[in-house]
Amino acid sequence: MADGEFDRGLALRRHMFGSGGAETEIEAASDFTRPLQELVTRSCFGELWHRPELDLKLRSMLTIGMLAALGRPNQIRVHVKGAIANGVSRAEIREILLHAATYGGLPAAVDSFTAAGEALAELDAAQ
Amino acid sequence: MADGEFDRGLALRRHMFGSGGAETEIEAASDFTRPLQELVTRSCFGELWHRPELDLKLRSMLTIGMLAALGRPNQIRVHVKGAIANGVSRAEIREILLHAATYGGLPAAVDSFTAAGEALAELDAAQ
Amino acid sequence: MADGEFDRGLALRRHMFGSGGAETEIEAASDFTRPLQELVTRSCFGELWHRPELDLKLRSMLTIGMLAALGRPNQIRVHVKGAIANGVSRAEIREILLHAATYGGLPAAVDSFTAAGEALAELDAAQ
Amino acid sequence: MADGEFDRGLALRRHMFGSGGAETEIEAASDFTRPLQELVTRSCFGELWHRPELDLKLRSMLTIGMLAALGRPNQIRVHVKGAIANGVSRAEIREILLHAATYGGLPAAVDSFTAAGEALAELDAAQ
Amino acid sequence: MADGEFDRGLALRRHMFGSGGAETEIEAASDFTRPLQELVTRSCFGELWHRPELDLKLRSMLTIGMLAALGRPNQIRVHVKGAIANGVSRAEIREILLHAATYGGLPAAVDSFTAAGEALAELDAAQ
Amino acid sequence: MADGEFDRGLALRRHMFGSGGAETEIEAASDFTRPLQELVTRSCFGELWHRPELDLKLRSMLTIGMLAALGRPNQIRVHVKGAIANGVSRAEIREILLHAATYGGLPAAVDSFTAAGEALAELDAAQ
């Protein structure tokens, strides 16, 4: 059953961030990073994200909102791509970041807009 | 037009937090608190919350997620009531707080669960 | 195996916070709080705290340091009692809070000292 | 010379927070709280606050701004009294909190307004 | 009247950050970034920064203090230039960052000193 | 006596971060950065880190835990090297970061793992 959760988490990471991202990170994991990869893959994407009360699109929206309020632009960059894969539109991402500007402060939101804009430009360039 | 935004924000505050809350705060406003009441009523609830790309239910969910990640239990207490008024279910509130436990840390989420539980108990008692 | 982790987590919560604390919270859990109690008992105290590379005393010290740096006095109040149960001395708690004053800022540390002092006074009164 | 800094810090705490505050805290200091009282009195109020490039009024304004942005209402309550003693007007305190609403987010600012309003009401009642 | 606020905000951004900065950002604004540029230009620099109780120099000092306490070095880099334009001296910036080291913690202040030093070096190089 | 504390702090910085780091920073200090170098060298590494109740290894562990919970990866990069010099093992660093993932949130911990991995790779390359 635990393997089921790992596999399910890996599949979701692959769906959200591309097959390169998740698998490269897991294959490249050293003794130092392996427990984090386990935690992210099994507990976060394999369990939390699969709880039925909130669907993937909504979890992506909430995640971006929390990351923007907390001022974590590196993770915004990653999760904007995942949000697009989960069906969040660019206009919705923009509105979540504006909402975060009021609740988490303008500086965190400005950094988040910059990171999100870069992630969206990378998605455009990849097409 | 600006008055329209104030009125619209006041109506939303009344809808979300009860007619007592918003009006009492605005009537009781002193020189010290009046500009904050203006900001909250006009810019936040009159403008931001009425932007069309995200509906009220979704904005309530995002707000609770951000407040939980930031560890602001006083505001969780207020916004849980507003979220119920905007159609968010108790199960959805619970899941948002669990999501925040992973993204903002367990201590902020535990404080948020306590505050949310108190707000829900007050709603039950008021019925 | 999952039950083993829940039981192990429950036993650790009982050891650190008294049999009243953990069991009362778990027995009183409603649909709203039960998933949080599961998360805290199984994942946090049943898994994370039992990873072998850091012993319980060290994890208590780290937890207090993180809570003080983040400015979460409610959780400081709880974890000071757990730290004493795990063999951390009062002088060590004091030094961790002083260390946090430099790394997380004086205001968070002052709030943490107040909460820790109250928890220690409750422990004294209980004897 | 070190005693000079302690005495200077104690005098400033007495000036800002009333003779009760500082002296009561220092006299009541236990082994647990004494090093914090030393740090606050000597390093913070005896050294930092006496550096010549920023005067006391400006340091009070900056302190309130930082506390509001960080969301530390307990310390806002204390420092609003100190700010009044250092010549900051109520209108200036209000504007600093409004400025913090934009830079640190609305929830932290709302908590700070509440705490500041209570501190100002206590000052009024004491007269 | 709203246009007046936008124009006033744009003029202040031009004064503080150079004509390149504000205008380039506004002209380059896409559907994704335009609402943020509106918010920054109209609400933040057009309204908040023009409230009469605190002058521009004081608002620059408060902004740097808040950004340093919150640990937002990207925005420190921008606002150090704005602060110089608003008449804040280098010695005053240094003292605000030292004050923030005590209230927001040493790590946030060290990152802020690095960012501020880079911004000042760029100003020197531009002359 | 004050010089004794500065010298002791400088020696500890040299021990933890290499003779290049501390001395280069202090020699390169300008009017702008000198007071910060004084604060870091004398108060932080000369006084706080030498308080006897917690040894250097434990202070390194606490520092990494606080930095990870606060999400300050630049300082993680520096302090991972210092922690290795103070006898903290790589497995212990990993476990502290995992502990921080639960208490400060996963995004801050992921950024910290990245920074720590880079610092460890630099240490490997330097040998």
PDB file of N, CA and C in Angstrom, chain D residues 23 46 52 90 101 105:
ATOM      1  N   GLU D  23      11.564  48.279  35.673  1.00  0.00           N
ATOM      2  CA  GLU D  23      12.121  47.854  36.953  1.00  0.00           C
ATOM      3  C   GLU D  23      11.443  46.604  37.494  1.00  0.00           C
ATOM      4  N   GLY D  46      20.310  49.897  25.521  1.00  0.00           N
ATOM      5  CA  GLY D  46      21.515  50.610  25.960  1.00  0.00           C
ATOM      6  C   GLY D  46      22.482  50.907  24.822  1.00  0.00           C
ATOM      7  N   PRO D  52      23.885  57.108  17.262  1.00  0.00           N
ATOM      8  CA  PRO D  52      23.481  58.494  17.020  1.00  0.00           C
ATOM      9  C   PRO D  52      22.776  58.774  15.693  1.00  0.00           C
ATOM     10  N   ARG D  90      -0.304  60.113  17.461  1.00  0.00           N
ATOM     11  CA  ARG D  90      -1.246  59.039  17.126  1.00  0.00           C
ATOM     12  C   ARG D  90      -1.477  58.952  15.621  1.00  0.00           C
ATOM     13  N   ALA D 101       0.292  47.729   6.279  1.00  0.00           N
ATOM     14  CA  ALA D 101      -0.754  46.914   5.656  1.00  0.00           C
ATOM     15  C   ALA D 101      -0.385  46.578   4.217  1.00  0.00           C
ATOM     16  N   GLY D 105       1.096  43.010   4.609  1.00  0.00           N
ATOM     17  CA  GLY D 105      -0.179  42.325   4.452  1.00  0.00           C
ATOM     18  C   GLY D 105      -1.230  42.845   5.421  1.00  0.00           C
TER      19      GLY D 105
END
